[in-house]
mmCIF file of C-alpha atoms in Angstrom:
data_model
loop_
_atom_site.group_PDB
_atom_site.id
_atom_site.type_symbol
_atom_site.label_atom_id
_atom_site.label_comp_id
_atom_site.label_asym_id
_atom_site.label_seq_id
_atom_site.Cartn_x
_atom_site.Cartn_y
_atom_site.Cartn_z
ATOM 1 C CA MET A 1 128.620 141.384 18.443
ATOM 2 C CA TYR A 2 129.918 141.896 21.093
ATOM 3 C CA ARG A 3 133.542 142.065 21.482
ATOM 4 C CA LEU A 4 136.359 141.417 23.727
ATOM 5 C CA VAL A 5 140.194 142.775 23.296
ATOM 6 C CA ALA A 6 142.599 141.320 25.328
ATOM 7 C CA THR A 7 146.027 143.914 24.943
ATOM 8 C CA TYR A 8 149.025 142.290 26.671
ATOM 9 C CA ASN A 9 152.333 144.514 27.901
ATOM 10 C CA HIS A 10 155.845 143.431 27.438
ATOM 11 C CA PRO A 11 156.880 140.029 28.945
ATOM 12 C CA GLU A 12 160.329 139.324 29.658
ATOM 13 C CA ASP A 13 161.152 135.974 28.081
ATOM 14 C CA PRO A 14 159.367 137.097 24.574
ATOM 15 C CA ALA A 15 159.577 133.772 22.899
ATOM 16 C CA GLU A 16 158.692 132.015 25.728
ATOM 17 C CA PHE A 17 155.227 134.054 25.749
ATOM 18 C CA LEU A 18 154.296 133.801 22.807
ATOM 19 C CA ASP A 19 155.426 129.993 22.323
ATOM 20 C CA HIS A 20 152.680 129.411 25.418
ATOM 21 C CA TYR A 21 149.657 132.027 24.335
ATOM 22 C CA ARG A 22 149.960 129.755 20.796
ATOM 23 C CA ASN A 23 150.104 126.643 21.767
ATOM 24 C CA VAL A 24 148.013 126.696 24.699
ATOM 25 C CA HIS A 25 146.380 130.201 25.780
ATOM 26 C CA ALA A 26 144.977 130.228 22.087
ATOM 27 C CA LYS A 27 143.303 126.397 22.269
ATOM 28 C CA LEU A 28 141.369 127.366 25.711
ATOM 29 C CA ALA A 29 140.429 129.849 23.698
ATOM 30 C CA LEU A 30 138.544 128.285 20.727
ATOM 31 C CA ASP A 31 137.406 126.324 22.890
ATOM 32 C CA GLN A 32 134.671 128.332 23.573
ATOM 33 C CA LYS A 33 131.307 127.062 21.536
ATOM 34 C CA GLY A 34 129.979 130.502 21.519
ATOM 35 C CA LEU A 35 133.238 131.958 19.828
ATOM 36 C CA ARG A 36 132.724 133.252 16.493
ATOM 37 C CA ASN A 37 135.852 134.385 15.939
ATOM 38 C CA PHE A 38 139.646 135.072 17.608
ATOM 39 C CA GLU A 39 141.982 136.477 16.194
ATOM 40 C CA TRP A 40 145.981 137.785 17.464
ATOM 41 C CA GLY A 41 148.949 139.073 16.462
ATOM 42 C CA VAL A 42 152.057 140.658 17.493
ATOM 43 C CA CYS A 43 152.268 144.731 17.997
ATOM 44 C CA SER A 44 154.460 146.979 16.020
ATOM 45 C CA THR A 45 155.030 149.870 14.870
ATOM 46 C CA ALA A 46 155.340 151.866 11.416
ATOM 47 C CA ASP A 47 158.465 153.072 12.777
ATOM 48 C CA GLY A 48 160.181 150.034 14.724
ATOM 49 C CA SER A 49 160.347 151.945 17.967
ATOM 50 C CA THR A 50 158.697 149.243 20.537
ATOM 51 C CA PRO A 51 155.323 149.190 20.242
ATOM 52 C CA PRO A 52 152.965 150.311 23.893
ATOM 53 C CA HIS A 53 151.805 146.290 23.945
ATOM 54 C CA PHE A 54 153.203 143.455 23.095
ATOM 55 C CA LEU A 55 150.210 141.070 22.003
ATOM 56 C CA VAL A 56 146.656 142.108 20.891
ATOM 57 C CA ALA A 57 143.884 139.484 21.046
ATOM 58 C CA VAL A 58 140.412 140.390 19.310
ATOM 59 C CA CYS A 59 137.606 137.483 20.431
ATOM 60 C CA ASP A 60 133.869 138.077 19.175
ATOM 61 C CA TRP A 61 130.664 136.618 19.977
ATOM 62 C CA ASP A 62 126.612 136.828 18.911
ATOM 63 C CA SER A 63 125.740 138.742 21.977
ATOM 64 C CA LYS A 64 126.762 139.963 25.268
ATOM 65 C CA GLU A 65 124.955 137.603 26.758
ATOM 66 C CA ALA A 66 126.626 134.787 24.540
ATOM 67 C CA MET A 67 130.171 135.868 25.884
ATOM 68 C CA LEU A 68 129.420 135.684 29.546
ATOM 69 C CA GLU A 69 127.637 132.518 29.196
ATOM 70 C CA ASP A 70 131.302 131.092 28.092
ATOM 71 C CA MET A 71 133.746 133.124 29.990
ATOM 72 C CA ALA A 72 131.468 131.586 32.646
ATOM 73 C CA SER A 73 131.265 127.382 31.399
ATOM 74 C CA PRO A 74 134.675 125.281 32.073
ATOM 75 C CA GLU A 75 136.757 125.968 28.834
ATOM 76 C CA GLY A 76 136.636 129.627 29.536
ATOM 77 C CA GLN A 77 137.099 129.631 32.843
ATOM 78 C CA LYS A 78 140.491 127.318 31.952
ATOM 79 C CA GLY A 79 141.192 130.404 29.692
ATOM 80 C CA ALA A 80 141.220 132.847 32.975
ATOM 81 C CA ALA A 81 142.944 130.264 34.601
ATOM 82 C CA ASP A 82 145.606 130.227 32.263
ATOM 83 C CA LEU A 83 146.721 133.999 32.111
ATOM 84 C CA GLU A 84 148.336 133.687 35.761
ATOM 85 C CA ASN A 85 150.852 131.142 33.503
ATOM 86 C CA PHE A 86 152.104 133.367 30.868
ATOM 87 C CA ALA A 87 150.943 136.969 31.340
ATOM 88 C CA GLN A 88 152.270 138.013 35.077
ATOM 89 C CA ALA A 89 153.333 141.134 32.825
ATOM 90 C CA GLY A 90 149.712 142.560 32.404
ATOM 91 C CA VAL A 91 147.054 142.414 30.629
ATOM 92 C CA SER A 92 143.882 144.980 30.056
ATOM 93 C CA PHE A 93 140.120 143.754 28.094
ATOM 94 C CA ASP A 94 138.102 145.984 26.352
ATOM 95 C CA PHE A 95 134.634 145.091 26.005
ATOM 96 C CA TYR A 96 132.179 146.523 23.058
ATOM 97 C CA GLU A 97 128.945 146.398 20.965
ATOM 98 C CA ILE A 98 130.666 146.489 16.752
ATOM 99 C CA THR A 99 129.392 149.344 15.701
ATOM 100 C CA LYS A 100 129.997 149.104 11.922
ATOM 101 C CA GLY A 101 129.799 152.370 9.931
ATOM 102 C CA ILE A 102 128.985 155.440 10.933
#
């Protein structure tokens, strides 16, 4: 399995960000045909302080090649283009092969 983790910085308008993410961007992600898992959540901390990021999303594919194919597809390109519509505060991506256990 191959994973993409997207970490979004705190937006100026959290409610607007979440509305767009939930109702537009997440649906675009789910349109990718090779996607095996997609989950996301708003960040928090144990002590109630402001977390380093606002939202984290995790996407899994069978392989790096499957992810690259999805990203190059029309559906993947729509998702990438949509970032400019809501992620003005910034987003970082990490990619890795999933290793389970030690």
